[in-house]
Short mmCIF file of C-alpha atoms and ligand atoms in Angstrom, two decimals:
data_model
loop_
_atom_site.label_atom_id
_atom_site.label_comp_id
_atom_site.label_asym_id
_atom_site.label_seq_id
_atom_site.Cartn_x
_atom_site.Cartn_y
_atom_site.Cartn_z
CA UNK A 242 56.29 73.65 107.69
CA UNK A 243 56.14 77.40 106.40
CA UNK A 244 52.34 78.24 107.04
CA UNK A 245 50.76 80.61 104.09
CA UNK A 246 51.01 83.95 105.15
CA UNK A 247 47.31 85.91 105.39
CA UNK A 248 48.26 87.94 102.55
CA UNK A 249 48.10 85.50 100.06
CA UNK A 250 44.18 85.44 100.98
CA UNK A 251 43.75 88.78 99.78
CA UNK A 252 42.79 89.86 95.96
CA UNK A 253 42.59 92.97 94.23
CA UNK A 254 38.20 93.60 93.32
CA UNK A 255 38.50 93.88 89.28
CA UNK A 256 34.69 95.01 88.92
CA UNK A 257 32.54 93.38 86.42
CA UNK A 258 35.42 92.17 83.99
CA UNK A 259 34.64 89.00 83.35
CA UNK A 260 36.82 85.46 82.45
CA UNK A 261 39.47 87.40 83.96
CA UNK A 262 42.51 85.37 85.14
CA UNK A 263 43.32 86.04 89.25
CA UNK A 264 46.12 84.36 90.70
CA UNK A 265 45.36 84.21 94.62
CA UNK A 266 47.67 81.17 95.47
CA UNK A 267 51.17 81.68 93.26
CA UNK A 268 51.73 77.56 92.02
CA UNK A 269 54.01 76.48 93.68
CA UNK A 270 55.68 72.54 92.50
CA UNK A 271 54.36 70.59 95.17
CA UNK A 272 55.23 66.91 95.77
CA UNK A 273 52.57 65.04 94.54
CA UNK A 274 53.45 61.64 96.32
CA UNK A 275 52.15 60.72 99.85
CA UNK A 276 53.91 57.42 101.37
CA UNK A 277 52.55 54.24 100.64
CA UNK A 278 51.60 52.04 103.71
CA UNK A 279 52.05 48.72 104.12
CA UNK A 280 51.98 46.74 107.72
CA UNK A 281 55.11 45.45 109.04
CA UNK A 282 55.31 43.65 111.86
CA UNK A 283 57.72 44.91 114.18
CA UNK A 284 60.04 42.34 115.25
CA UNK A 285 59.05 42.53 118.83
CA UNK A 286 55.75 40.78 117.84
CA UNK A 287 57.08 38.38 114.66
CA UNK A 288 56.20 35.24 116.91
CA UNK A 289 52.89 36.17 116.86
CA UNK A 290 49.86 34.28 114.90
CA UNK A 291 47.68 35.82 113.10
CA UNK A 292 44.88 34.73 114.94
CA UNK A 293 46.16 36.95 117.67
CA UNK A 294 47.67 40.02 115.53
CA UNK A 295 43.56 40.16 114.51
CA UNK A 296 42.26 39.82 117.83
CA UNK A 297 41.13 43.04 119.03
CA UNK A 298 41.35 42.30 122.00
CA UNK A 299 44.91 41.05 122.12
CA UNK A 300 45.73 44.24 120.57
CA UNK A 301 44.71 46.64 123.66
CA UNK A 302 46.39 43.77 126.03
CA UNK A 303 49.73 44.90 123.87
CA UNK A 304 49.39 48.29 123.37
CA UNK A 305 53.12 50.08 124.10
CA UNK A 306 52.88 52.01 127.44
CA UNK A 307 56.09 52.78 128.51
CA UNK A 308 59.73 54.29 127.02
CA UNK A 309 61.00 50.55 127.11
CA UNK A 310 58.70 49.12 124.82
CA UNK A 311 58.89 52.16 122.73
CA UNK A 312 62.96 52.28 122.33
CA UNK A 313 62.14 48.37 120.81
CA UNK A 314 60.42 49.37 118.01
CA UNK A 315 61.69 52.76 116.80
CA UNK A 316 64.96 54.89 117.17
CA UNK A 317 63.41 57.81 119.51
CA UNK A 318 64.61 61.21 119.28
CA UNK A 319 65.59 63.11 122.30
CA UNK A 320 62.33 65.19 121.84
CA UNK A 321 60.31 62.01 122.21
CA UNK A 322 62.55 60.48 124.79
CA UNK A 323 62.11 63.28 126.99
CA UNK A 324 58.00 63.87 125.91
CA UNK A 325 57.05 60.28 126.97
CA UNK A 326 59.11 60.73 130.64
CA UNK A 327 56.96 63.65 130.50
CA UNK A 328 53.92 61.79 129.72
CA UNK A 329 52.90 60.67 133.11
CA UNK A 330 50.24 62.53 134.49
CA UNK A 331 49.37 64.11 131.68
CA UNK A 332 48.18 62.73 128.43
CA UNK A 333 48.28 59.21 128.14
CA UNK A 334 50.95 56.66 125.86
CA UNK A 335 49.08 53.70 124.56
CA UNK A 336 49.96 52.54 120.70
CA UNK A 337 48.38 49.74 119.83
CA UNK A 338 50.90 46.86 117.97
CA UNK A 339 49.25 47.32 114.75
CA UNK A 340 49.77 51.40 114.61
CA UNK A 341 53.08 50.71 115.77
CA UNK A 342 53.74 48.67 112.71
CA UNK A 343 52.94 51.61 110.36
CA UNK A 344 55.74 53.63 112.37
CA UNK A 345 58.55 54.66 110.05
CA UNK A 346 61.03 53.31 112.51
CA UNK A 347 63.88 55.69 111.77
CA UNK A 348 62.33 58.94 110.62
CA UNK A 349 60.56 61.30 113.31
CA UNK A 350 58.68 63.53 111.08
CA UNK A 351 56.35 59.98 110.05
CA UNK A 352 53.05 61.32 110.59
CA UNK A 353 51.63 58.14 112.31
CA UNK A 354 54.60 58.80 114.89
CA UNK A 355 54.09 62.59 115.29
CA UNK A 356 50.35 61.72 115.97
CA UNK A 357 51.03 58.81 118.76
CA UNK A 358 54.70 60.01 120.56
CA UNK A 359 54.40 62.17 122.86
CA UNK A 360 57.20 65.10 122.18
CA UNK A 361 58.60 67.36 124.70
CA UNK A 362 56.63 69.86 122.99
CA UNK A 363 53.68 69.29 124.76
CA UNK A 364 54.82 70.96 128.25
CA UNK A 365 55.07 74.08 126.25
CA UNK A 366 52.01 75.71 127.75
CA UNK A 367 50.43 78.84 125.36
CA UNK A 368 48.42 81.26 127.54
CA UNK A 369 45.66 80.81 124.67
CA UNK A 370 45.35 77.11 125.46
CA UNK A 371 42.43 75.67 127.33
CA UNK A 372 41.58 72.80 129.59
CA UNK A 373 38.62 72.61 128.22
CA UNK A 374 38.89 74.00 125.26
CA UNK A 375 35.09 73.90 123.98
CA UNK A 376 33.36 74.44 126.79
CA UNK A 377 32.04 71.21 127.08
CA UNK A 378 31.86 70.93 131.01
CA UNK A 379 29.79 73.45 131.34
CA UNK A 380 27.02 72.56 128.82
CA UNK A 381 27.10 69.36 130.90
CA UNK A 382 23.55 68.99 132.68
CA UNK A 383 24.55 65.53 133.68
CA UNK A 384 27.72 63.56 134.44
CA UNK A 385 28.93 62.58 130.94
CA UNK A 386 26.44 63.93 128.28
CA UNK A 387 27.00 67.51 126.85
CA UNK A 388 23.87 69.64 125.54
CA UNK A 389 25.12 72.59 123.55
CA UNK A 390 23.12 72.88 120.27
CA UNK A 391 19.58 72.57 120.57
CA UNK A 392 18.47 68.91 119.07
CA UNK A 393 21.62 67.08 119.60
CA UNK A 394 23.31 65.74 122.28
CA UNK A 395 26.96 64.11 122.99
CA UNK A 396 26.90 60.88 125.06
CA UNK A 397 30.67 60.51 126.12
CA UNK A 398 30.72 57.06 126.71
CA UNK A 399 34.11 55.72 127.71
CA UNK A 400 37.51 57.55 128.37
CA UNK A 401 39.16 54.93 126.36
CA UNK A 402 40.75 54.81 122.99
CA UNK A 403 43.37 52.15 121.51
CA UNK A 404 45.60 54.99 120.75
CA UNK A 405 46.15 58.19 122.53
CA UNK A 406 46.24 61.42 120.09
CA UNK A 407 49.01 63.85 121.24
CA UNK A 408 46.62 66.49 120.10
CA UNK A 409 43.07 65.59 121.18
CA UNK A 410 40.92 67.97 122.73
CA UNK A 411 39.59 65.80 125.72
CA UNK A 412 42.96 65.23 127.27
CA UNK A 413 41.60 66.37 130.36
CA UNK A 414 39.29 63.39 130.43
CA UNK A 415 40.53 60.72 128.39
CA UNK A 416 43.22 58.17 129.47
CA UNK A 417 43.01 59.01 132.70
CA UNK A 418 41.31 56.20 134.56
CA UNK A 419 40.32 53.79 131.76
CA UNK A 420 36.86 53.32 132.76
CA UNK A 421 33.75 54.12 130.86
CA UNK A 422 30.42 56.22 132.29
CA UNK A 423 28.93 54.08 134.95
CA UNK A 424 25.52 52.68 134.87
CA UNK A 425 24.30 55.31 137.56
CA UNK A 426 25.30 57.89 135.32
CA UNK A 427 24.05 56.73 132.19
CA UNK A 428 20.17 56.54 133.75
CA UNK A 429 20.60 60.00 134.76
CA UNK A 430 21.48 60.42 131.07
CA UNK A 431 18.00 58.53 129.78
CA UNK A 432 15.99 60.65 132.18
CA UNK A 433 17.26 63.36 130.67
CA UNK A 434 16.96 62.81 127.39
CA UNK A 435 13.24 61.98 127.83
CA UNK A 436 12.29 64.42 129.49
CA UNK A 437 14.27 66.76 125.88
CA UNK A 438 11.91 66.09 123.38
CA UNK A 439 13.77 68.20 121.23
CA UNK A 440 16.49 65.87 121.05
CA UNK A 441 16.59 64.10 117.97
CA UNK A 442 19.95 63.75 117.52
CA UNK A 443 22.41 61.79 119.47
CA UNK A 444 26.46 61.30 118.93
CA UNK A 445 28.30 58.51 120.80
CA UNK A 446 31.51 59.66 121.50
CA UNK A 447 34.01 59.70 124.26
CA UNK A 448 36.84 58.39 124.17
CA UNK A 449 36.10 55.77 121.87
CA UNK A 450 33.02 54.12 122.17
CA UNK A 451 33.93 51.37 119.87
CA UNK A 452 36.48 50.03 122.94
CA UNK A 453 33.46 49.64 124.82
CA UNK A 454 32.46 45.34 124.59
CA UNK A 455 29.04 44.51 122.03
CA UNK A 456 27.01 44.10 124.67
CA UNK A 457 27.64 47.13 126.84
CA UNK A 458 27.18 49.71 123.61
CA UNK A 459 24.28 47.32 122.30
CA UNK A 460 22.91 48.11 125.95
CA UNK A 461 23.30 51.59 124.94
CA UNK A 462 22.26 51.95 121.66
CA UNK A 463 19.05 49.49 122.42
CA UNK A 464 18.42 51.72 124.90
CA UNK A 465 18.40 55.01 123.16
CA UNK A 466 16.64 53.84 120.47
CA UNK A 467 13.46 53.42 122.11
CA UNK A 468 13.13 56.67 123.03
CA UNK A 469 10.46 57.64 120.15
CA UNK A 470 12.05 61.60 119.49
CA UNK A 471 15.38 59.90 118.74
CA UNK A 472 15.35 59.74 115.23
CA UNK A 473 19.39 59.78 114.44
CA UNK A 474 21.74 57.67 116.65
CA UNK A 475 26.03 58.40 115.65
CA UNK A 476 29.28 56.99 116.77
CA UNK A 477 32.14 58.73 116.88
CA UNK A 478 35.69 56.66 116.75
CA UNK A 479 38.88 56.73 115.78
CA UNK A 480 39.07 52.53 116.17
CA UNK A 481 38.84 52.12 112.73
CA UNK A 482 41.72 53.47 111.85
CA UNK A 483 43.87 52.74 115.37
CA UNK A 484 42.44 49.12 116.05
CA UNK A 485 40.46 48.16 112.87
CA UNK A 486 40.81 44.43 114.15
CA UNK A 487 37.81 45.78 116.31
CA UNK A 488 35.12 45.92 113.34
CA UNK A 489 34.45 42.36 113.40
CA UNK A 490 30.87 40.80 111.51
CA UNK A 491 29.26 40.45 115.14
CA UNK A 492 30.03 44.09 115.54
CA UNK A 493 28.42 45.05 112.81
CA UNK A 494 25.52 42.71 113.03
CA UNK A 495 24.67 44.52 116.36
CA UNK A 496 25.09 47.51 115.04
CA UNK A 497 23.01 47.50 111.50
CA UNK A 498 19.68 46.83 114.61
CA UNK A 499 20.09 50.37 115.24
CA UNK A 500 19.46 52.24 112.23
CA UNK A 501 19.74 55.26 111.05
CA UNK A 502 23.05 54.70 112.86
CA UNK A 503 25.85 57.21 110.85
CA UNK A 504 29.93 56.39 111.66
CA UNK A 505 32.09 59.12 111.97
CA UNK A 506 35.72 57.96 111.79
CA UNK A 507 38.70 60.18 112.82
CA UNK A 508 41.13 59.98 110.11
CA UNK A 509 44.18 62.18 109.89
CA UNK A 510 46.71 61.59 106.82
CA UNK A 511 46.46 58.27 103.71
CA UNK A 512 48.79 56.22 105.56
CA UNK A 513 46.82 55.63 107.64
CA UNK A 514 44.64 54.17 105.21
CA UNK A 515 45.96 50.38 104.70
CA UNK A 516 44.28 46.87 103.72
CA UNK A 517 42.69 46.60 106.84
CA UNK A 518 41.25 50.04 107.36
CA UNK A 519 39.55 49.41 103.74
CA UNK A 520 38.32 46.04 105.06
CA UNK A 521 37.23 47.40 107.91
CA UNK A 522 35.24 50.83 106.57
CA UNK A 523 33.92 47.92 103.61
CA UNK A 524 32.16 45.78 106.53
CA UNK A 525 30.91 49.27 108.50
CA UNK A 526 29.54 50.30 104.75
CA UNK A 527 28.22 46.82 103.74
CA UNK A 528 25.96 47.02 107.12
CA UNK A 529 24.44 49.79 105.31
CA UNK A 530 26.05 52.95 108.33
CA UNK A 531 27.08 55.97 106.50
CA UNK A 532 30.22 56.29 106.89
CA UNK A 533 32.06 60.18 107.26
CA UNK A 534 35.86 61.61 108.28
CA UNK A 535 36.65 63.68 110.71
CA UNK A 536 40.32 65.68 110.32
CA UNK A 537 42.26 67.57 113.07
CA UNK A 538 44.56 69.89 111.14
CA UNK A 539 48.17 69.28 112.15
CA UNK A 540 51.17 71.58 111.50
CA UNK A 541 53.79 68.86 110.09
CA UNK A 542 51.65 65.62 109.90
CA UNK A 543 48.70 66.96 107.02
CA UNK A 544 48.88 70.82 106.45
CA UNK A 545 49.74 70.64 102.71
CA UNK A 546 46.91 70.74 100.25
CA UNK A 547 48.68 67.56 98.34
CA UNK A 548 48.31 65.63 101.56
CA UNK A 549 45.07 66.37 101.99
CA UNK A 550 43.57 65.71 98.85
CA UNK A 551 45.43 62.47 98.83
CA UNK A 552 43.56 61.93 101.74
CA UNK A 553 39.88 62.72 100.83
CA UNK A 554 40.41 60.96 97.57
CA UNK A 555 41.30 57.25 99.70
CA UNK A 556 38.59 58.03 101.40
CA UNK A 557 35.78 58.47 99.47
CA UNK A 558 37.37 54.99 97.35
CA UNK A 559 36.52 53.07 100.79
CA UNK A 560 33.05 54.78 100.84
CA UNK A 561 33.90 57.25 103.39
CA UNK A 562 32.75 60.28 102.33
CA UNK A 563 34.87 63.80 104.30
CA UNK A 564 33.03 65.37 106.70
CA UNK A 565 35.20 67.82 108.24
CA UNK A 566 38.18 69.23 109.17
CA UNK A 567 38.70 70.83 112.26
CA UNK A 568 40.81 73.51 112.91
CA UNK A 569 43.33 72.32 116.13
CA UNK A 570 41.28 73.48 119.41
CA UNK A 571 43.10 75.43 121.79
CA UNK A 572 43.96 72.25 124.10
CA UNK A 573 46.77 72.32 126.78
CA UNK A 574 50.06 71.49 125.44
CA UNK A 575 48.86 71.16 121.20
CA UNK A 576 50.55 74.66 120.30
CA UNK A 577 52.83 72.71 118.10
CA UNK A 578 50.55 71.13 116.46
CA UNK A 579 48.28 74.32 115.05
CA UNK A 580 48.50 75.98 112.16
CA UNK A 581 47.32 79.14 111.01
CA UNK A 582 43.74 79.48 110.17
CA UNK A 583 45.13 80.50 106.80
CA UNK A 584 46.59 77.23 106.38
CA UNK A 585 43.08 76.09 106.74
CA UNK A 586 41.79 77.89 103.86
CA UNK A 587 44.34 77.30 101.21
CA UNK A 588 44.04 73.89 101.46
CA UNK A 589 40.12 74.34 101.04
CA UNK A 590 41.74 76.28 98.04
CA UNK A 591 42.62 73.83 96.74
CA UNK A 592 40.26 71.06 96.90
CA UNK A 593 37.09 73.00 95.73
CA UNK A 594 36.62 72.48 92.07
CA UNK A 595 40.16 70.61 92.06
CA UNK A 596 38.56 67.71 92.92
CA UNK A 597 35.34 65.56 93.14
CA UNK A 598 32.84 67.85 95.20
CA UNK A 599 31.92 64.75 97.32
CA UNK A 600 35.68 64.38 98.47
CA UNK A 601 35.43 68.06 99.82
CA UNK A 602 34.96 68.15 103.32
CA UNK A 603 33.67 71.36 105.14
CA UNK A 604 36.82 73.49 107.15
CA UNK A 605 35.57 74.41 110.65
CA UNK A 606 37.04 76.34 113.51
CA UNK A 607 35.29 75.26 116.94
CA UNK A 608 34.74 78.36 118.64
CA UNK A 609 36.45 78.32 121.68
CA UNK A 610 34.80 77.91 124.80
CA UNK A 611 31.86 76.10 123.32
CA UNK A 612 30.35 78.42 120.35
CA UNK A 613 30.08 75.19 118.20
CA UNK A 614 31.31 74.78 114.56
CA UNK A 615 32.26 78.18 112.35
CA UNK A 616 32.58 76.92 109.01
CA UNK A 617 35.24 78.70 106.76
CA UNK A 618 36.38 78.96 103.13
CA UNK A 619 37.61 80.75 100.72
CA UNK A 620 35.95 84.30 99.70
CA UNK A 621 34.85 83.60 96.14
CA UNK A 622 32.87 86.74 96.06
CA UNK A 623 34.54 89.63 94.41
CA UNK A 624 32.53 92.62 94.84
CA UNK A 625 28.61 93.27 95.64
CA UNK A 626 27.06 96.03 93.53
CA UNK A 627 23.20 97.13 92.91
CA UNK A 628 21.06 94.15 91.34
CA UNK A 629 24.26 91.64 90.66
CA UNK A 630 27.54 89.47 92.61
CA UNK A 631 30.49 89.28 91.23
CA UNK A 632 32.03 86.20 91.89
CA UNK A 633 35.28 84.04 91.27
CA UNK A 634 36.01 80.26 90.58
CA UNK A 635 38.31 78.06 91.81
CA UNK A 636 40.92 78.72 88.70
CA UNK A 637 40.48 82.64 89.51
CA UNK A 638 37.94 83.35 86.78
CA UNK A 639 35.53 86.27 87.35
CA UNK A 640 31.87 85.96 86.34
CA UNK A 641 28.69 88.43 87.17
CA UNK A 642 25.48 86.96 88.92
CA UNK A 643 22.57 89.13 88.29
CA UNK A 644 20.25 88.86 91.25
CA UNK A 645 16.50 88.55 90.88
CA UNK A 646 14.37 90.81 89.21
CA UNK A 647 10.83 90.93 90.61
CA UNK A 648 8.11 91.57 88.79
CA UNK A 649 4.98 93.19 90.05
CA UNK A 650 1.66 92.39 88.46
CA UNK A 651 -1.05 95.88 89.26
CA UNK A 652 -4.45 95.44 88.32
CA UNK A 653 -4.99 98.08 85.07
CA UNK A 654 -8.04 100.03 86.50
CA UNK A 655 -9.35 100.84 83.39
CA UNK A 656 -9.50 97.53 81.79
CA UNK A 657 -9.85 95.98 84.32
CA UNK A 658 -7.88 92.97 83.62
CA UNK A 659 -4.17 92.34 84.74
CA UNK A 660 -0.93 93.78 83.47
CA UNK A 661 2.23 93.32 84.10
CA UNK A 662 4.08 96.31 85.49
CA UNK A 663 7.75 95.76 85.43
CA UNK A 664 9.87 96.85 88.58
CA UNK A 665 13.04 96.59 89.12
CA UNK A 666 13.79 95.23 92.73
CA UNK A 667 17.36 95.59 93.71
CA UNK A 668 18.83 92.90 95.35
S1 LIG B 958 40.70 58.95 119.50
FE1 LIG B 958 39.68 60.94 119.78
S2 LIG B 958 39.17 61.01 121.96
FE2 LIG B 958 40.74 59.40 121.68
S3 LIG B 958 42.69 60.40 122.03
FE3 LIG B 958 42.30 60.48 119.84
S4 LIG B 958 41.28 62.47 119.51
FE4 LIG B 958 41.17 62.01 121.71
#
């Protein structure tokens, strides 16, 4: 995939003409068809009921774990032969049976397989990349919780997920041991948190705290929500999307207790986006949680504007409205995955007045080494002159803002009544 160069982000400043045409991103014919997904069940699982293909929990018994399993279900490539021998001791394989079925089983570049195989790839080591690339560890005051803005807090709650994201930014934690944060740790974590009364704000994340059993997160939640500064509780997870046999009606019974109780679900390309994934966002939204996407951008697997709209249009028809998309953090081993920040921005490019404005989610680059979220987009302003903004839309056009004028009101000594006195205040 041939990233946009940075040049195309530059335009020549035409003044104050306005309605005139610019052309920052040359059209290019773009395929405007995404793969349609439908689950088929590999043949390794076809004696399998239903009953237990739904079963969450039968799912994480079967998740794939080794080459063996693998070489059953798809024809590897070298590069992901040689990336899951690799695997061991470093991030992770674990692919749940039903993201397996949604594996194209002969083509590589499927973007459910370049998110889930490990590729030899990832022992390419950049000298940019991080072990922690956000700085998370050290804006750790207690074991598992991470304070970096100042009225929210991450809880990470497990090291568990049902599928193991070649790219994900807490490698260094999750997958590793398969447990979640112990009960010690998580009373440290309540002391702390009541003792912040600035902390309104709490995400749930891990890991995905949606492998964690009802009662253990309705422990947590319950918990947390007693604390009277705690206005907003969120849950991170990708389960949804990976395992969405896990949103089951007791599930969300428990959860719709905890309100104002937001979801934010890790999606990353519309195939992912089946008849089960809509069932399961429809229960998650019926139980009244707000429902938002979160997007790594990945060079190969969703870095072409077509993609991505396709994407945040499926999304916002199961009631998930997009949240963000990241730009790919600097994490040990992903240098395959990134694109250029430029990338980035043309797709916002195209998506901003191309489509719904509820479907457009915000482009952010984490700053690395824990500087939070730097939203970017486009430049839509032209030129700045004295009292007015010239400004562009999203088909190029070129219109003038004038900025304020203020009047000043003096008191006419003579009459002693008011007047107005205009004066011009430039902006
Ligand atoms: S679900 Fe999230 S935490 Fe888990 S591996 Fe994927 S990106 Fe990492």
């Amino acid at each position: 995939m041939e990233p946009a160069s940075d040049s195309n982000l530059s335009f020549p400043l035409r003044g104050t003409e306005r309605a005139s045409q610019l052309v920052l991103f040359p059209v290019q014919p773009q395929q405007e068809k995404t793969e349609e997904t439908k689950e088929v069940i590999p043949p390794l699982w076809r004696g399998v009921s239903g009953r237990e293909w739904n079963d969450w929990r039968w799912q994480l018994r079967h998740r794939i774990t080794t080459l063996e399993q693998m070489k059953e279900i798809i024809e590897l490539t070298p590069e992901e032969t040689e990336g899951i021998k690799h695997s061991k001791g470093r991030l992770a394989l674990a692919v749940t049976p039903y993201f397996a079925s949604l594996m194209d089983p002969i083509n590589p570049n499927c973007p459910i397989r370049r998110q889930a195989i490990p590729r030899i790839e990832e022992v390419h080591l950049s000298k940019n990349e991080m072990v922690d690339p956000l700085g998370e560890d050290k804006h750790s005051p207690v074991p598992g919780l991470v304070h970096r803005y100042p009225d929210r807090v991450l809880l990470l709650v497990t090291d568990q997920c049902a599928v193991y994201c070649r790219y994900c930014t807490r490698r260094r934690l999750v997958g590793s041991n398969e447990r979640s944060i112990t009960q010690g740790n998580f009373e440290e974590v309540l002391k702390y948190l009541k003792s912040h009364r600035k902390v309104r704000d709490v995400l749930l994340s891990g890991g995905d705290p949606l492998l964690l059993e009802n009662e253990r997160l309705e422990e947590m939640l319950s918990r947390l929500r007693v604390i009277p500064h705690i206005e907003l509780l969120r849950i991170g997870t990708r389960a949804p999307v990976t395992l969405p046999q896990r949103i089951t009606g007791g599930l969300v019974r428990m959860l719709k207790k905890y309100h104002p109780l937001m979801i934010s679900i890790h999606f990353t390309h519309p195939k992912e986006i089946t008849d089960q994934v809509k069932r399961a966002c429809s229960e998650l939204a019926d139980g009244g949680m707000p429902l938002g996407s979160q997007t790594v951008l990945l060079k190969g697997v969703n870095d072409k504007p077509y993609i991505m709209k396709k994407l945040v249009q499926e999304l916002l028809k199961i009631r998930v409205r997009p949240y963000y998309i990241y730009q790919c953090d600097l994490a040990m081993g992903t240098e395959h995955f990134r694109t250029s920040v430029a990338t980035g921005i043309q797709i916002m490019e195209k998506l901003r007045g191309h489509t719904t404005g509820y479907a457009v989610p915000t482009y952010v680059v984490d700053a690395p080494g824990g500087g939070g979220k730097i939203p970017l987009q486009p430049d839509y302003v032209v030129s700045r002159g004295r009292g007015k903004i010239v400004l562009r839309n999203y088909e190029g056009k070129v219109f003038e803002y004038s900025e304020p004028n203020i009047i000043e009101f003096k008191k006419a000594r003579s009459a002693g009544e008011e007047k107005a006195v205009p004066k011009k205040v430039r902006a």
